[in-house]
Short mmCIF file of C-alpha atoms in Angstrom, two decimals:
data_model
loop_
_atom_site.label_atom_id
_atom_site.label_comp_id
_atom_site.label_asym_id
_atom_site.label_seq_id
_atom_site.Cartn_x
_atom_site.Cartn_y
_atom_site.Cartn_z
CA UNK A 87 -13.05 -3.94 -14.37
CA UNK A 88 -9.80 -4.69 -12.77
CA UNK A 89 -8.78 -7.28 -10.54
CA UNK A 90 -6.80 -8.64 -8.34
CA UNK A 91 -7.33 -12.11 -6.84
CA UNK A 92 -3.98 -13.23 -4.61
CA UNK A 93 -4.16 -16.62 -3.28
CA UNK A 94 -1.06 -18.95 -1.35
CA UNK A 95 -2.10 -17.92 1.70
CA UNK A 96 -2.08 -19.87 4.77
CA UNK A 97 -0.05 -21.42 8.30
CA UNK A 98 3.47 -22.61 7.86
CA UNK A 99 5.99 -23.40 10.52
CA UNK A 100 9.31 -20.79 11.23
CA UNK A 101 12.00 -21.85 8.40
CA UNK A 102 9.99 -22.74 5.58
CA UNK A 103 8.54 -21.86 2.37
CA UNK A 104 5.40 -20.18 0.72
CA UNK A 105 4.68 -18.81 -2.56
CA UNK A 106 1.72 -16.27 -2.93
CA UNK A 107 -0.29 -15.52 -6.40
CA UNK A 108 -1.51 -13.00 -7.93
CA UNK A 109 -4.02 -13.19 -10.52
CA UNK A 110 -4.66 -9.51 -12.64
CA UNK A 111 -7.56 -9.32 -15.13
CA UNK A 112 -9.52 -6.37 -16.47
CA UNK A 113 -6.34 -4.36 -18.05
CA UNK A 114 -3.28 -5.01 -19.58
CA UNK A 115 -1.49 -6.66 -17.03
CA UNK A 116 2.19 -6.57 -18.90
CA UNK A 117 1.75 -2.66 -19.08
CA UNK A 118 1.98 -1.93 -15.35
CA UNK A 119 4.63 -2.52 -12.59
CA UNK A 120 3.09 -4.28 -9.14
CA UNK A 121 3.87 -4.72 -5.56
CA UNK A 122 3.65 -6.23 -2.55
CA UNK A 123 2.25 -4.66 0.74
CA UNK A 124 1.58 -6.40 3.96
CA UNK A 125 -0.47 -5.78 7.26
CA UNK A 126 0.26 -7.95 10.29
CA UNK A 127 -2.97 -8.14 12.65
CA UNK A 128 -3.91 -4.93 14.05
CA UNK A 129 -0.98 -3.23 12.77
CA UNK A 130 -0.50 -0.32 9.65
CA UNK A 131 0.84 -1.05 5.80
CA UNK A 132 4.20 -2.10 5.19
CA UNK A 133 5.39 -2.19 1.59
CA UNK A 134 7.69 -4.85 0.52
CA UNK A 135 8.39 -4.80 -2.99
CA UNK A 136 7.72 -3.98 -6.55
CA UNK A 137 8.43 -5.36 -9.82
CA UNK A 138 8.62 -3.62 -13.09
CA UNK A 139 6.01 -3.86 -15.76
CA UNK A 140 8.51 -6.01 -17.60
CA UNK A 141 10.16 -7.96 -14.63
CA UNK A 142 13.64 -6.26 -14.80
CA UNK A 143 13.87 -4.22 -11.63
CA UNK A 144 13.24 -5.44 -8.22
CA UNK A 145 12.93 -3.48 -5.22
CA UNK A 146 12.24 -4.67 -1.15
CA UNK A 147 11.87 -3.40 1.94
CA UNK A 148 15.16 -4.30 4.31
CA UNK A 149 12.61 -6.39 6.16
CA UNK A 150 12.91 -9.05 3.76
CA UNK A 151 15.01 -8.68 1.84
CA UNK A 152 17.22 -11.72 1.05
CA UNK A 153 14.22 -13.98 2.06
CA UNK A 154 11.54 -12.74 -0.55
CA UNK A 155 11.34 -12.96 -4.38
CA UNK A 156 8.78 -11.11 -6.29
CA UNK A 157 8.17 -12.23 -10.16
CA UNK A 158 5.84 -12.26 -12.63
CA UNK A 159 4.69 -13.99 -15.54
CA UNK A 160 3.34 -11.58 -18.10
CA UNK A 161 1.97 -14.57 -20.45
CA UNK A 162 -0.55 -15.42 -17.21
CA UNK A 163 -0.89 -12.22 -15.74
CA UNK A 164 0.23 -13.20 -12.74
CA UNK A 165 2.32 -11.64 -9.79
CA UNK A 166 4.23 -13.75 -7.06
CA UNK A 167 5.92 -13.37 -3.86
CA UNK A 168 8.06 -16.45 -3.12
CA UNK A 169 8.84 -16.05 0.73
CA UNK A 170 11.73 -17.93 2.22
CA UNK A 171 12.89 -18.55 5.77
CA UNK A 172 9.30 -17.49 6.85
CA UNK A 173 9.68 -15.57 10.45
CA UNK A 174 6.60 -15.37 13.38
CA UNK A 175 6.91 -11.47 12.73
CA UNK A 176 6.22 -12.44 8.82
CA UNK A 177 2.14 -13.07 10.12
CA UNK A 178 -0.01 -10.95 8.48
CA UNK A 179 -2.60 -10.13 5.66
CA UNK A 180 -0.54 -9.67 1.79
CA UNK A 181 -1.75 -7.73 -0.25
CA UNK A 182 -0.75 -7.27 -4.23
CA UNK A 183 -1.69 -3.76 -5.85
CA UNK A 184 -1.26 -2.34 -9.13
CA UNK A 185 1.11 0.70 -9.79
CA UNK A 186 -1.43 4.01 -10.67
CA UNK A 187 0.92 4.49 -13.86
CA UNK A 188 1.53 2.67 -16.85
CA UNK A 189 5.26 1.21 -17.51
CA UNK A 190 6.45 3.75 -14.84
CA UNK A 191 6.64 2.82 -11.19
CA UNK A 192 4.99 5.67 -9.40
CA UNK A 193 5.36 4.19 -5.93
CA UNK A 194 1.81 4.56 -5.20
CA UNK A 195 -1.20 1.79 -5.69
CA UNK A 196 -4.42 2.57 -8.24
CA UNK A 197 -5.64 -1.33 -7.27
CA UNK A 198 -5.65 -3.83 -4.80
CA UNK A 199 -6.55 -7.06 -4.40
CA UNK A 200 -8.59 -8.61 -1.16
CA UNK A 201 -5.51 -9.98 0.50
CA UNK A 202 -4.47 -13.36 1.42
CA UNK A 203 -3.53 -14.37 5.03
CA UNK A 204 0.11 -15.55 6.56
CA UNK A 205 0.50 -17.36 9.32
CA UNK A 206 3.69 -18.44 10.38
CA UNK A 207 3.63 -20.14 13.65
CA UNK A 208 4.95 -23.82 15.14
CA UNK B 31 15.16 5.46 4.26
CA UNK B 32 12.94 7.69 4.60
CA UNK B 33 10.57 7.74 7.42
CA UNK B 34 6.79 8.93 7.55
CA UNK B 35 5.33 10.20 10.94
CA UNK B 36 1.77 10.78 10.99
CA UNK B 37 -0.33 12.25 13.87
CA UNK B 38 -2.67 12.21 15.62
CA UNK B 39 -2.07 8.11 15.83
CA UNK B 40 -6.14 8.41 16.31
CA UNK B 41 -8.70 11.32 16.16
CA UNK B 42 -12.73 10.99 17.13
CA UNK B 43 -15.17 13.50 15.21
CA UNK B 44 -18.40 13.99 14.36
CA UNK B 45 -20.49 13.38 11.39
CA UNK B 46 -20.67 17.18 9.80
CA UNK B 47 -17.16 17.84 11.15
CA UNK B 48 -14.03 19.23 9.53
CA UNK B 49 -10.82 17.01 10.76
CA UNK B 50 -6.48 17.41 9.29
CA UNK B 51 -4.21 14.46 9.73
CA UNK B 52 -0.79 15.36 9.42
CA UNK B 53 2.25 13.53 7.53
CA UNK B 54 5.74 14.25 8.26
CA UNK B 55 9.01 13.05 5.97
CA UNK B 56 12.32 12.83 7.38
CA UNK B 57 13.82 14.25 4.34
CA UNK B 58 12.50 16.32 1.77
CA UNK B 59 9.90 13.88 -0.65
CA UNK B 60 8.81 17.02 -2.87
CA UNK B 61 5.61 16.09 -3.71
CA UNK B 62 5.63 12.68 -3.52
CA UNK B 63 3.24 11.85 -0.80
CA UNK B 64 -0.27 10.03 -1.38
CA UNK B 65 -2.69 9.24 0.69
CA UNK B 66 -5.26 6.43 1.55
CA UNK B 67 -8.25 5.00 3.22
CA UNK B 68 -8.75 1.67 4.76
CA UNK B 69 -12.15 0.77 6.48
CA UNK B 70 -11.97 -2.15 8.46
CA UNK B 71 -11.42 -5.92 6.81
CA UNK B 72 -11.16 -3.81 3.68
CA UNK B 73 -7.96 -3.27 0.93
CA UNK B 74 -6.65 -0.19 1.18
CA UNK B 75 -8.02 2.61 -1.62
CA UNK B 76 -6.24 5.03 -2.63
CA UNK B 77 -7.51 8.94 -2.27
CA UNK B 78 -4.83 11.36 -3.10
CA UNK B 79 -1.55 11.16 -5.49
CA UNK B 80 1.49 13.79 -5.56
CA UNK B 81 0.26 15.69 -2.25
CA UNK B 82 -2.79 17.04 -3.81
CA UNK B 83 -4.07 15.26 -7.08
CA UNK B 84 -7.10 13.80 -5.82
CA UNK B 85 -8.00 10.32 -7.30
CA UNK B 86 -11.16 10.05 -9.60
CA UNK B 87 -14.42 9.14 -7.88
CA UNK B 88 -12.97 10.39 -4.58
CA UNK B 89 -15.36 13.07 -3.30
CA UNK B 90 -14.13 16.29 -3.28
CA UNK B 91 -14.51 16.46 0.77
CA UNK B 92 -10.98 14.89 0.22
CA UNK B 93 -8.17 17.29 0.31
CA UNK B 94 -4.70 17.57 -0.05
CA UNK B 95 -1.66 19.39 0.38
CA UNK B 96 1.85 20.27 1.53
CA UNK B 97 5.33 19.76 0.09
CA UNK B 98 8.66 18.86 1.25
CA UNK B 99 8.05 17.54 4.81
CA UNK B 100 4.79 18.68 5.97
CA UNK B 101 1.63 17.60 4.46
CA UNK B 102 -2.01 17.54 5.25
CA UNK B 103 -5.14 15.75 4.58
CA UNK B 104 -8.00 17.75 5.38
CA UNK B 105 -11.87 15.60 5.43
CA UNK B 106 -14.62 18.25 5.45
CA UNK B 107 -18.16 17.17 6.40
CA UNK B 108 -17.58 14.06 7.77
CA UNK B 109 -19.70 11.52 6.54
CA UNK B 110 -20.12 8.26 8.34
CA UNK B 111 -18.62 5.90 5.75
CA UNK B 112 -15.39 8.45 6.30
CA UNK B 113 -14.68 6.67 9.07
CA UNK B 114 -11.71 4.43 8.94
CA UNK B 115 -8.40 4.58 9.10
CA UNK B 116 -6.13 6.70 7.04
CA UNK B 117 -2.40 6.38 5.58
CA UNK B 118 0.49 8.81 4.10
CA UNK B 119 2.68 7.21 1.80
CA UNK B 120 5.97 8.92 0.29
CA UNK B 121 6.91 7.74 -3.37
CA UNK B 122 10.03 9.86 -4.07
CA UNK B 123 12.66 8.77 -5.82
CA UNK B 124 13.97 5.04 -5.51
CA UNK B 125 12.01 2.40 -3.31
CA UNK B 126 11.34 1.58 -0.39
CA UNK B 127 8.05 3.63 -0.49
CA UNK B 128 6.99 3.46 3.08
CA UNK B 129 3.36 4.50 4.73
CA UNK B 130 3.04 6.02 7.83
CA UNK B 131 1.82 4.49 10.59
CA UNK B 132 -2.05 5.14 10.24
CA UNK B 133 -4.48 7.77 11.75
CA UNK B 134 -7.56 6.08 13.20
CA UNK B 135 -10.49 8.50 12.43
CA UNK B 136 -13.13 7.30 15.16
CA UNK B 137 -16.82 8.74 15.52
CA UNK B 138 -17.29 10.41 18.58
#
């Protein structure tokens, strides 16, 4: 069955660095483009990127982009978010989810993992 | 970019009841409008692809529809695991593919 299992999560001070994961089992990870989507407490869904199934195109939300990197490494299955220049309005739950069509990015989600928390606060 | 506008921002309802949420674009997304349910502490799920196309192992209670601006999602029968909290998402053309900002479906 698939899965996603993100990870990374945690507090960090305004100004600095975290790097989420994403680990994808159950299907064939390299076949499928992924993204990003965050949910600060209490608040609705906010997508923030996606990657193609082969890592070539990047897209992000204006709300971070310039600060946030989203990769992946086929040869681990594995999606990450590298966030930079972390902001107090960056709090919230991330959540990676699997495009609904294969090599194609279809713009809506088939999968999602549990989410990992973001704190950013001094 | 292309905004979504949902409404009501909350709705209560009965178990046996029929309830419609309403999406709006500010542009013209076709079809490209999907919808999903998120009970609370839970990932989202999603319900309904391309306006309509409802997702398999969805129950058919679920319904979709609308194109261009306007779209609907129609619950018949509420059960009581249908309540949650429910978002539009448009998916035309290039990113960013933005949600709505939620419809709380509360049991009256």
């Amino acid at each position: 069955q698939v899965q996603l299992v993100e990870s990374g999560g945690g507090v960090v001070q305004p100004g600095r660095s975290l790097r989420l994961s994403c680990a994808a089992s159950g299907f064939t990870f390299s076949l499928y483009a992924m993204h990003w989507v965050r949910q600060a407490p209490g608040k609705g869904l906010e997508w923030l990127a996606v990657i193609s199934y082969d890592g070539s195109n990047k897209y992000y939300a204006d709300s971070v982009k310039g600060r946030f990197t989203i990769s992946r490494d086929n040869s681990k299955n594995t999606l990450y978010l590298q966030m930079n220049s972390l902001r107090p309005e960056d709090t919230a739950e991330y959540y990676c989810a699997r495009d609904a069509l294969l090599y194609h990015s279809s713009g809506h989600c088939d999968f999602w993992g549990q989410g990992t928390p973001v704190t950013v606060s001094s | 970019d292309i905004q979504m506008t949902q409404s009501p921002s909350s709705l209560s309802a009965s178990v046996g009841d029929t309830v419609t949420i309403t999406c709006r674009a500010s542009q013209s997304i076709s079809n490209y409008l999907n919808w999903y349910q998120q009970r609370p502490g839970k990932a989202p799920m999603l319900l309904i692809s391309a306006a309509s196309n409802l997702q398999s192992g969805v129950p058919s209670r679920f319904s979709g529809s609308g194109s261009g601006t306007d779209f609907t999602l129609t619950i018949s029968s509420l059960q009581p695991e249908d309540f949650a909290t429910y978002y539009c998402q448009q998916s035309y053309s290039s990113p960013p593919y933005t949600f709505g900002q939620g419809t709380k479906l509360e049991i009256k």
